[in-house]
mmCIF file of C-alpha atoms in Angstrom:
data_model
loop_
_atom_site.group_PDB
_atom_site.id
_atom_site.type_symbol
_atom_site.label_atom_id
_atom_site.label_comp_id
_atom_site.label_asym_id
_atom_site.label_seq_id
_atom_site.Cartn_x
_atom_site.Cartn_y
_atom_site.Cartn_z
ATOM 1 C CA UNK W 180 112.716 98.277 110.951
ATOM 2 C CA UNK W 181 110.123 98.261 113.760
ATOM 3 C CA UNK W 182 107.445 97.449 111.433
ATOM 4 C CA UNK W 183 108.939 94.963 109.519
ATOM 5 C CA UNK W 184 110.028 93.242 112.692
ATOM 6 C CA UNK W 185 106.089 93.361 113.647
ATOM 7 C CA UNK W 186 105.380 91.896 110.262
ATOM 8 C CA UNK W 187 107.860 89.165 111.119
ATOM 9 C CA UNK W 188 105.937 88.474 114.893
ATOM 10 C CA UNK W 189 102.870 88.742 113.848
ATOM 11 C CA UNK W 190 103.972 85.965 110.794
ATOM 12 C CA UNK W 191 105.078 83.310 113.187
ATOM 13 C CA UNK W 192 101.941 84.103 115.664
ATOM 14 C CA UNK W 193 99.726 83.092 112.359
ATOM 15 C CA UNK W 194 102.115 80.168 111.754
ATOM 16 C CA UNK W 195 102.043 79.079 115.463
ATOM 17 C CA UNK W 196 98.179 79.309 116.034
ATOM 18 C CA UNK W 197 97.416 77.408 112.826
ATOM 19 C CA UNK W 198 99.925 74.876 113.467
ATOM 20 C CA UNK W 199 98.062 74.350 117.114
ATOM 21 C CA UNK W 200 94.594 74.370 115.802
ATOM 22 C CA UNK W 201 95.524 71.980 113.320
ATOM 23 C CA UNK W 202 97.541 69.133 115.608
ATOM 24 C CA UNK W 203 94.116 67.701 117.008
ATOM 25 C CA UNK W 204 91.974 67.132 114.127
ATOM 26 C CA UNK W 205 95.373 65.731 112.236
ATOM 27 C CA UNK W 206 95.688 63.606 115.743
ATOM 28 C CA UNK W 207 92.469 62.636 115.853
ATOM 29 C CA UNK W 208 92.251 61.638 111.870
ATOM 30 C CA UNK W 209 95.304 59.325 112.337
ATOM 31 C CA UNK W 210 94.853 57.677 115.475
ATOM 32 C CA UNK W 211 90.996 57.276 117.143
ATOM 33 C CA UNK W 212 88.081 55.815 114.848
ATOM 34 C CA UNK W 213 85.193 58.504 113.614
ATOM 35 C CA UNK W 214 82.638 58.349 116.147
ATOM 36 C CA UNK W 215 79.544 56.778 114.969
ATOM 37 C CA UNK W 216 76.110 57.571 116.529
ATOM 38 C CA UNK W 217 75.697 54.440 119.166
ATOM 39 C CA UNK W 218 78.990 54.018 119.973
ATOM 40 C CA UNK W 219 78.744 54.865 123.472
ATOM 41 C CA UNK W 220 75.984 53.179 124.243
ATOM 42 C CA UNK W 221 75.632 51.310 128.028
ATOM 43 C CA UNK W 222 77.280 47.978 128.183
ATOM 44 C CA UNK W 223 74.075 45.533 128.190
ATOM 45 C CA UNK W 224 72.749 47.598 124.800
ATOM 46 C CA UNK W 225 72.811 44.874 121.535
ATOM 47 C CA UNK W 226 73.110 46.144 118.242
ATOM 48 C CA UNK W 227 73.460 49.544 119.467
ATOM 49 C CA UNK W 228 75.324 50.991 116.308
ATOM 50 C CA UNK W 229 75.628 50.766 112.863
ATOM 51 C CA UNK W 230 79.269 50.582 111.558
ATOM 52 C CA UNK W 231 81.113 52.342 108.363
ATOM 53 C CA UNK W 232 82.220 50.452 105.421
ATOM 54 C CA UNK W 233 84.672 47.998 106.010
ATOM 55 C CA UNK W 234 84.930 48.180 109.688
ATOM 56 C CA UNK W 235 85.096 45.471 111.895
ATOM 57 C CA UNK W 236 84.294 45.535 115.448
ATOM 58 C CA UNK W 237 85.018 42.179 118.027
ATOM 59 C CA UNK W 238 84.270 42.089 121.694
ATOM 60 C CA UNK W 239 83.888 40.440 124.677
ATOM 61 C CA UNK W 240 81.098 40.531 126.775
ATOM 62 C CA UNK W 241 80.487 38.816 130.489
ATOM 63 C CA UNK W 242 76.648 39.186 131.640
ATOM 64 C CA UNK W 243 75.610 37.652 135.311
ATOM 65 C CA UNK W 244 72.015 37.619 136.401
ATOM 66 C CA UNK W 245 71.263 36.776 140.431
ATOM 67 C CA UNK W 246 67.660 35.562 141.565
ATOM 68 C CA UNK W 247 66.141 34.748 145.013
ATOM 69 C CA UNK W 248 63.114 34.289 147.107
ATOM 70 C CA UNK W 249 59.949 32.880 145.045
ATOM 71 C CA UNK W 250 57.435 35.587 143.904
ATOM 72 C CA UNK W 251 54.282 35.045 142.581
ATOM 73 C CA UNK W 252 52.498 38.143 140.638
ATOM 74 C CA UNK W 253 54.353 40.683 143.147
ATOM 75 C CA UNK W 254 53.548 38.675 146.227
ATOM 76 C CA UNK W 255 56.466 37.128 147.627
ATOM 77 C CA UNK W 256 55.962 33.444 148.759
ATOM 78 C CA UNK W 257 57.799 31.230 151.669
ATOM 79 C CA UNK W 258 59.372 27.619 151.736
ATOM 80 C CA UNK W 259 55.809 26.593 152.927
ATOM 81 C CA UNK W 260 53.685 28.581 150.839
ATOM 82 C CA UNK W 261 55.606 26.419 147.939
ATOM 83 C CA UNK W 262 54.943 23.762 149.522
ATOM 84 C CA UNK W 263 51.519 24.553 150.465
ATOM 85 C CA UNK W 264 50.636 24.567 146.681
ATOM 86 C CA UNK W 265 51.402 21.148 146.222
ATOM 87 C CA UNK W 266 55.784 21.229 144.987
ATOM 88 C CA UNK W 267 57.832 19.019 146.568
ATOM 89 C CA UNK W 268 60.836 21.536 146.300
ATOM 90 C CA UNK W 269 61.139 25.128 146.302
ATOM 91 C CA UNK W 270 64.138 26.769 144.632
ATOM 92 C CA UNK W 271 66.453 29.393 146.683
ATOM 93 C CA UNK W 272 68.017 31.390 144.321
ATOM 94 C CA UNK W 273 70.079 31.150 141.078
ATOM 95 C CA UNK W 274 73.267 32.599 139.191
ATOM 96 C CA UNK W 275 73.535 32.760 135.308
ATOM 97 C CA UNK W 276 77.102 33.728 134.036
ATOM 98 C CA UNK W 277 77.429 34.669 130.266
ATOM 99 C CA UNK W 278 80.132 35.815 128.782
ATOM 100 C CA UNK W 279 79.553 36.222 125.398
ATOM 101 C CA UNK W 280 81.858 36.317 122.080
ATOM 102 C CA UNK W 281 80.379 39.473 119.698
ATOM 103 C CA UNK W 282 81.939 40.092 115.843
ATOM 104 C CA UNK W 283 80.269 43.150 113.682
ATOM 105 C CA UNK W 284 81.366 44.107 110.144
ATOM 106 C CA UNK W 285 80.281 47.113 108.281
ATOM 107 C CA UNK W 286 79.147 45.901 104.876
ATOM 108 C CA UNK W 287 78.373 48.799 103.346
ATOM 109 C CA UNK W 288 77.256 52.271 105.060
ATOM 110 C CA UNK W 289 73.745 50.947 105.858
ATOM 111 C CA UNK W 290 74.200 47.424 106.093
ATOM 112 C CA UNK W 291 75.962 46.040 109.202
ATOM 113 C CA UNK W 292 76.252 42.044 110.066
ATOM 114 C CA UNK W 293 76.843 40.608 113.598
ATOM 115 C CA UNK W 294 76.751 37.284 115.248
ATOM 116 C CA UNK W 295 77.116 36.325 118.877
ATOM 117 C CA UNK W 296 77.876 33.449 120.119
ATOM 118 C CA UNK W 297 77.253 33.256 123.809
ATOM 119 C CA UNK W 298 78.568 30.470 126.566
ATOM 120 C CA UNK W 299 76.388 29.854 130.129
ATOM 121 C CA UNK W 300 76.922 28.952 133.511
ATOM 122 C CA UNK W 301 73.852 28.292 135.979
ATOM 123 C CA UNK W 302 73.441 27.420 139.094
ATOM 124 C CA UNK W 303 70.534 27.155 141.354
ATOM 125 C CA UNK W 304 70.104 26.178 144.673
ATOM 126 C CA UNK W 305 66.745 23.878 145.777
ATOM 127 C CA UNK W 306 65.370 23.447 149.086
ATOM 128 C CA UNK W 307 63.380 19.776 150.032
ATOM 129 C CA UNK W 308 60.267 19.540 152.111
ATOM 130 C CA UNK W 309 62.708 17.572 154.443
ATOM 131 C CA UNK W 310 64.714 20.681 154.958
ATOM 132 C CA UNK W 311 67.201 19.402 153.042
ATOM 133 C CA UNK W 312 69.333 21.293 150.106
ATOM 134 C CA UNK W 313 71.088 20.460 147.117
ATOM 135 C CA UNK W 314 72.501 22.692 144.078
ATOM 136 C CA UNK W 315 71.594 21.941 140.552
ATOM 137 C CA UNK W 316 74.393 23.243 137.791
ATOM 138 C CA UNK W 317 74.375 23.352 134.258
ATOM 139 C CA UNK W 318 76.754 25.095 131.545
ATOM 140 C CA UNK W 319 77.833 24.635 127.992
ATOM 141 C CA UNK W 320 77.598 26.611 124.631
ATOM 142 C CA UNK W 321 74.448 28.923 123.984
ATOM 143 C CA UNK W 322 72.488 29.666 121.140
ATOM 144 C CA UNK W 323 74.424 31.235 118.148
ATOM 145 C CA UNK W 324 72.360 35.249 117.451
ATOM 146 C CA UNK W 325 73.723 35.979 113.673
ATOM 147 C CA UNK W 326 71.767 38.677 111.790
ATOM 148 C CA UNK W 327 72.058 41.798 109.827
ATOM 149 C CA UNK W 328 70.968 45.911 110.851
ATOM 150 C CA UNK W 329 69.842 47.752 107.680
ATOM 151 C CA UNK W 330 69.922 51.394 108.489
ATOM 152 C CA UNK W 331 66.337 53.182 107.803
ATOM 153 C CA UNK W 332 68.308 56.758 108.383
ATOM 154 C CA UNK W 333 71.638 57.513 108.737
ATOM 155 C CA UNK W 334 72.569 60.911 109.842
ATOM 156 C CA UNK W 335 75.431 62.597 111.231
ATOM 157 C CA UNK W 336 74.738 62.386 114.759
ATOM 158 C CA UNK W 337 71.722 60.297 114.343
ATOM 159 C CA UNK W 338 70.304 56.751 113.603
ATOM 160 C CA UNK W 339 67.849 54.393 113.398
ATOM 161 C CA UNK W 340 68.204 50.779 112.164
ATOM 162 C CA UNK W 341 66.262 47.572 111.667
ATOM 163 C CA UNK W 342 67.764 44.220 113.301
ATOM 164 C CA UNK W 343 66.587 40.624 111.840
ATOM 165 C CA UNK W 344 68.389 37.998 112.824
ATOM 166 C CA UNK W 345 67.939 34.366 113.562
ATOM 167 C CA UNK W 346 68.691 32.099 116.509
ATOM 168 C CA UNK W 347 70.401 28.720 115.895
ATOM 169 C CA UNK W 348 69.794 26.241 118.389
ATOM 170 C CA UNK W 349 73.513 24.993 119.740
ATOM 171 C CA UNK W 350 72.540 25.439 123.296
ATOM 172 C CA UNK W 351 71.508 21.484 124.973
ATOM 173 C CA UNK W 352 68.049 20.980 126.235
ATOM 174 C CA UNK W 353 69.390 18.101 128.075
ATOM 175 C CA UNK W 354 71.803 19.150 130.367
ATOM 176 C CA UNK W 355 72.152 17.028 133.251
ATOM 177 C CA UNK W 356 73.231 17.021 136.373
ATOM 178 C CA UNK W 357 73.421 14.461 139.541
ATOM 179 C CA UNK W 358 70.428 14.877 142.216
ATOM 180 C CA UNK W 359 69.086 13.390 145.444
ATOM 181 C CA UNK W 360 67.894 10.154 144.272
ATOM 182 C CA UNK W 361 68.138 11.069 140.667
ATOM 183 C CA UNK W 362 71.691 10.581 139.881
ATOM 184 C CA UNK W 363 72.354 12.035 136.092
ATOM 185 C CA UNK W 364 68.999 13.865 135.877
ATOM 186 C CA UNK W 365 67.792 16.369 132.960
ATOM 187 C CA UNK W 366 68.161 19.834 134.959
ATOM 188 C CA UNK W 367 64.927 21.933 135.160
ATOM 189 C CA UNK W 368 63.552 24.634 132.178
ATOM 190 C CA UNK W 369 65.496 27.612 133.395
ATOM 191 C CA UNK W 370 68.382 25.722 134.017
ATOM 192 C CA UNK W 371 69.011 25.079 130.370
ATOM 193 C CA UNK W 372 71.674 26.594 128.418
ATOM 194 C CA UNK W 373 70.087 26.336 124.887
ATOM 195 C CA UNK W 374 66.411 26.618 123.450
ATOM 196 C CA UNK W 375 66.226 23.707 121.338
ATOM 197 C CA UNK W 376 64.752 26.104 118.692
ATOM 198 C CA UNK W 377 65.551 28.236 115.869
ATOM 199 C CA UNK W 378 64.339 31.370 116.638
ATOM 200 C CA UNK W 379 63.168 35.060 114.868
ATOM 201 C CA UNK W 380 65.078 37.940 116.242
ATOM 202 C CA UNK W 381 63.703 41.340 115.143
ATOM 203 C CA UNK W 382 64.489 44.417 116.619
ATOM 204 C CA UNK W 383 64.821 48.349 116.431
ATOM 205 C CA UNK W 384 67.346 50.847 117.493
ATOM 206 C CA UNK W 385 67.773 54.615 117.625
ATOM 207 C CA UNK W 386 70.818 56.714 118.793
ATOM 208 C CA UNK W 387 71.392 60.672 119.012
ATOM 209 C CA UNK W 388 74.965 62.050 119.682
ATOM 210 C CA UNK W 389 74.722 65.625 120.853
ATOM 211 C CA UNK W 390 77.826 67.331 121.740
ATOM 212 C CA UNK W 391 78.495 65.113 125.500
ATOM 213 C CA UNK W 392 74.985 63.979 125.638
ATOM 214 C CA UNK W 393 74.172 60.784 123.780
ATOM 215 C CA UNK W 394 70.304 59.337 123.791
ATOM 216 C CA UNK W 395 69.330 55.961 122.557
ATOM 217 C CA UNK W 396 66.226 53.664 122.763
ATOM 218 C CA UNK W 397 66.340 49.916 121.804
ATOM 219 C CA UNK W 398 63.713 46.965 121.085
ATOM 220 C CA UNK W 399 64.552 43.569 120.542
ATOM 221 C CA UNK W 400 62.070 40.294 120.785
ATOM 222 C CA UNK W 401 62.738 36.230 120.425
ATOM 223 C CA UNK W 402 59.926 34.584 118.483
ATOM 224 C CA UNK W 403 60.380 31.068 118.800
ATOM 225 C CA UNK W 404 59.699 28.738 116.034
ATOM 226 C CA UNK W 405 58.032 25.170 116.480
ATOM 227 C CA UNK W 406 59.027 22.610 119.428
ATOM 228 C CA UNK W 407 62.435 20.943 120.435
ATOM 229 C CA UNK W 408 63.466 17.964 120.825
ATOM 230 C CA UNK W 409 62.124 17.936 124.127
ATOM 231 C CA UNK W 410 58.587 18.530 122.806
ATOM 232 C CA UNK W 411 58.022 22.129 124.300
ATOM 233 C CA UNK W 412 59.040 25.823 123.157
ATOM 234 C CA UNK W 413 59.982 28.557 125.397
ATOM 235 C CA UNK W 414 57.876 31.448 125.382
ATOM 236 C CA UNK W 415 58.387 34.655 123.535
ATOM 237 C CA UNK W 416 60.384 37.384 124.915
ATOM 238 C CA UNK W 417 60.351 41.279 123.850
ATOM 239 C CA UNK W 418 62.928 43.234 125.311
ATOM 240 C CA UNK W 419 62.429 47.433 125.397
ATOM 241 C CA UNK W 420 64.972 49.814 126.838
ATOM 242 C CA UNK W 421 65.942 53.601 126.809
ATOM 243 C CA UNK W 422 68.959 55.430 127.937
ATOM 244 C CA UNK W 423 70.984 58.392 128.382
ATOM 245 C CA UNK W 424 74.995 58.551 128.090
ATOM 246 C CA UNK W 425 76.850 61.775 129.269
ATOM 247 C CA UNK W 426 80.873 62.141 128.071
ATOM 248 C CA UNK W 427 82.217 63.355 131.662
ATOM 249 C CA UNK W 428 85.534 64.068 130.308
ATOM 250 C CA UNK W 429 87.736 63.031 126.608
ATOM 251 C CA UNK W 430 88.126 59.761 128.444
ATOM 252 C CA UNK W 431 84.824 58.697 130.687
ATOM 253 C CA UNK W 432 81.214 58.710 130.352
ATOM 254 C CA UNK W 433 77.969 57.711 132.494
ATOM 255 C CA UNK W 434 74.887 56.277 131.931
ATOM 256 C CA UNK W 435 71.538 55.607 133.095
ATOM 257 C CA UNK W 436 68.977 53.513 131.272
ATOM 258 C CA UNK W 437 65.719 52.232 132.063
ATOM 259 C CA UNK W 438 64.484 48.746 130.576
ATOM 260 C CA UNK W 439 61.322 46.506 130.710
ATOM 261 C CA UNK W 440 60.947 42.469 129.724
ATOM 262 C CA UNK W 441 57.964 40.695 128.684
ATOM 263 C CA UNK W 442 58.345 36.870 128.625
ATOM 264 C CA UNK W 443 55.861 33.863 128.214
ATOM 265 C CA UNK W 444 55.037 30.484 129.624
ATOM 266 C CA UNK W 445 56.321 27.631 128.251
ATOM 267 C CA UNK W 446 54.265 25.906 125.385
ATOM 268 C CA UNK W 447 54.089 22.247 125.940
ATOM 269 C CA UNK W 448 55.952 20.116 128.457
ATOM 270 C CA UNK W 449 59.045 18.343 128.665
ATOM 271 C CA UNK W 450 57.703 14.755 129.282
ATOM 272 C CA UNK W 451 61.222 14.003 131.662
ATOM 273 C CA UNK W 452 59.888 16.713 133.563
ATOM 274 C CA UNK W 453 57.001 16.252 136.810
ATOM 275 C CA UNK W 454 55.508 19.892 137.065
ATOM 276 C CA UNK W 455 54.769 18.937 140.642
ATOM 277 C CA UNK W 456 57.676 18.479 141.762
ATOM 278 C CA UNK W 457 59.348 22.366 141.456
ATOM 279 C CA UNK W 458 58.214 25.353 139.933
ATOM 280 C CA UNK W 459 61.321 25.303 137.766
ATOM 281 C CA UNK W 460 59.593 22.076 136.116
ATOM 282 C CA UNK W 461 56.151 23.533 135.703
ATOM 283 C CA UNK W 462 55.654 25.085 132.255
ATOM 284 C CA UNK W 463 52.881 27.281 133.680
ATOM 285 C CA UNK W 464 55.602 28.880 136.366
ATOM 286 C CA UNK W 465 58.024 30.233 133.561
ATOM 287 C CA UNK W 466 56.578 33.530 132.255
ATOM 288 C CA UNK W 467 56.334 37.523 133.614
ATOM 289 C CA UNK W 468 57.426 41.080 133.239
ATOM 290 C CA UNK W 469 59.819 43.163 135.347
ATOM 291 C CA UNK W 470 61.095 46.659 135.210
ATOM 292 C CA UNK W 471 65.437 47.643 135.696
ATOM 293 C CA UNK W 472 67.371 50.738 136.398
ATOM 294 C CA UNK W 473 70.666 50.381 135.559
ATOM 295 C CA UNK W 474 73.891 52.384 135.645
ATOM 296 C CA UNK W 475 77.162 52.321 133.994
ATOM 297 C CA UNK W 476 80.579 53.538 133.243
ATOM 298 C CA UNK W 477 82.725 53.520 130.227
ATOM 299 C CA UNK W 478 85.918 54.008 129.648
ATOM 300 C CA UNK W 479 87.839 55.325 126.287
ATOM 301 C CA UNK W 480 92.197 54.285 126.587
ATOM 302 C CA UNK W 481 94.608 55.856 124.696
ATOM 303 C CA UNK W 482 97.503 53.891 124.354
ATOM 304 C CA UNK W 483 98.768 52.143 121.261
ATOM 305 C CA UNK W 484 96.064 50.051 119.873
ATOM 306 C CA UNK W 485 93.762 50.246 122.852
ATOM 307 C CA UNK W 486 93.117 53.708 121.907
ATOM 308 C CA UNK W 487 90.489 51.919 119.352
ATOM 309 C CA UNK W 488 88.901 50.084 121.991
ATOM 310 C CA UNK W 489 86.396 50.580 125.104
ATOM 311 C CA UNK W 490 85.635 49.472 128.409
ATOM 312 C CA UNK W 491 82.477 49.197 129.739
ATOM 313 C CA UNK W 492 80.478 48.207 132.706
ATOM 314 C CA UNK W 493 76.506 48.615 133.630
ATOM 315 C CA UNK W 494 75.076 47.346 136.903
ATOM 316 C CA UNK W 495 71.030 46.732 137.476
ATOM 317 C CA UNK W 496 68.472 45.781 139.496
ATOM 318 C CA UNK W 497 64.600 45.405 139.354
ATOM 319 C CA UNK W 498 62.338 48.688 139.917
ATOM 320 C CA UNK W 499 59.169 45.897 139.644
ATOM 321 C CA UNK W 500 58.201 42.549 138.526
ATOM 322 C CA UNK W 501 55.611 40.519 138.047
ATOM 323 C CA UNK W 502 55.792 36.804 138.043
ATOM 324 C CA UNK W 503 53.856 33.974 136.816
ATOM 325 C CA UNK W 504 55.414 31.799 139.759
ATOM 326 C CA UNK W 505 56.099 30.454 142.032
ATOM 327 C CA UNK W 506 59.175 31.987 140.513
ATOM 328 C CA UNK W 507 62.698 33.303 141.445
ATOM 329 C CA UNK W 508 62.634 37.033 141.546
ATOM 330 C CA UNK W 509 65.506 38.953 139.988
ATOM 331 C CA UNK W 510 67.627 40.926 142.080
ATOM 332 C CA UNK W 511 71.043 42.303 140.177
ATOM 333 C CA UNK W 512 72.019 42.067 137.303
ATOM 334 C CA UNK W 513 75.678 43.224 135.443
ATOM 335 C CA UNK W 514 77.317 43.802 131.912
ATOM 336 C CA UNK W 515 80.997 44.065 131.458
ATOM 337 C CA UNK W 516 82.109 44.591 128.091
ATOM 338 C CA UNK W 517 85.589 45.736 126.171
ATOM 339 C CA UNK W 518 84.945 46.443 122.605
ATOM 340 C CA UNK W 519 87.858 46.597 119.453
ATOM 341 C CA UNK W 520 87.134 48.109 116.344
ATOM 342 C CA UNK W 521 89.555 48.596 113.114
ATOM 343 C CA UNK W 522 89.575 48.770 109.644
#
């Protein structure tokens, strides 16, 4: 009797343990996506992952950019050092809100196709050799960023993928805006919401999942294509980051990532423009290279559908830059994102 009754406890133990071991993976299978390398990538990170077969991924994405006091290399510059060189107005600083729409669909395993379709609000303020102010504003559609990433190698826990992609040129080059004395005025280069250009967008990223620890680096450049409308292009721009994500807990993770820009001059000149006037309307005063740090949060839910979703937010601000200026220097910079994927 005493051994069969041991049989009989040692039966439902087996029974019990398998039955506990088994409840998260059968969880897990049913109701959160397989995790694909890239996924948990910092919230200012494009293209960051490559998605299955079928799978379709939306979000929403709000980027804001501040700028202030004039730099030129890494000197900074006063009012009247602006002045001294001949403008007649020296900008104070500038905002640029973008929130941004994002859709991804997994054509096949290696083959992923995205477009984004961002929307921009600037504002700058300008200062007059009178002492006078006056804020210049600007908004409307951006360019439309459609493409396709081609995976080179696709591992478990690793990938690396090719990005070409084009940039369609909905974004105005003559946004206007009322002035001192120039009621209805064409607002100045950086003030623009749109190119006027269809543009190249190559790129190249690579992602490693280990365990909590998640690694990525990521290059992306604009090569612009021929003049507006306007009778100018905006210089090139190449884009080079690298970052590390850690999983704190099921829920949470953290990230640090370190990123550098390379921009040009303008090519040509917007005839509606006087180059003496500001710095923003001098094609010469447009290019440079700066440095970020930037840190970030994200956060996995788990309720109903949001448990397929992600939240995530990344702050920055410039390490070093160098500025063909005058120029506004960058100061902060943010990324909020949430992110939906589904079959």
């Amino acid at each position: 009797m005493k051994t069969f009754a041991a049989k009989k406890f040692l039966t439902r133990v087996l029974i019990s343990t398998v039955a506990t071991l088994s409840l998260p993976t059968c969880v897990q299978a049913q109701d959160t996506p397989v995790s694909s390398p890239g996924r948990d990538a910092p919230a200012g990170v494009m293209n960051s992952m490559l998605h299955r077969e079928g799978e379709w991924m939306a979000s929403v994405r709000l980027m804001t950019m501040s700028m202030s006091g004039s730099r030129d290399g890494r000197t900074d510059l006063s009012d009247a050092e602006v002045f001294n060189r001949g403008y007649a107005q020296s900008p104070q600083n500038m905002t640029m809100l973008m929130p941004a729409l994002d859709v991804m669909y997994g054509l096949t395993e290696r083959i992923t196709l995205s477009a984004t379709l961002p929307f921009v609000f600037n504002s700058m303020d300008m200062r007059m050799m009178d002492d006078s102010t006056f804020t210049m504003k600007a908004s409307g559609v951006g360019d439309l960023r459609a493409g396709a990433m081609f995976g080179l190698y696709r591992g478990r826990r690793q990938d690396l993928h090719f990005y070409a992609g084009l940039q369609f040129p909905l974004g105005s080059v003559t946004a206007r805006d009322d002035m001192p004395d120039c009621p209805n005025c064409k607002v100045d280069y950086p003030m623009q919401p749109g190119s006027g250009t269809f543009d190249v967008t190559p790129g190249l990223t690579w992602v490693l999942d280990e365990d909590r620890w998640s690694w990525g680096a990521n290059w992306l450049s604009v090569l612009r294509t021929g003049d507006n409308s306007e009778g100018y292009r905006f210089g090139n721009r190449h884009d080079l980051s690298a970052w590390g994500s850690r999983q704190l807990n099921r829920h949470v993770s953290a990230s640090v990532r370190l990123s550098g820009s390379i921009w040009e001059n303008v090519h040509g000149a917007d005839p509606d423009f006087d180059p003496t006037m500001s710095p923003t309307q001098d094609p010469a005063a447009q290019g440079g290279k700066r440095m970020d740090l930037s840190v970030g949060m994200a956060f996995k839910p788990t309720v109903d559908v949001l448990r397929r979703g992600r939240l995530a937010v990344e702050v920055g601000h410039a390490l070093a830059q160098s500025l063909d200026g005058p120029q506004l220097a960058t100061g902060w910079t943010s990324s909020f994102l949430w992110q939906l994927w589904w079959y």
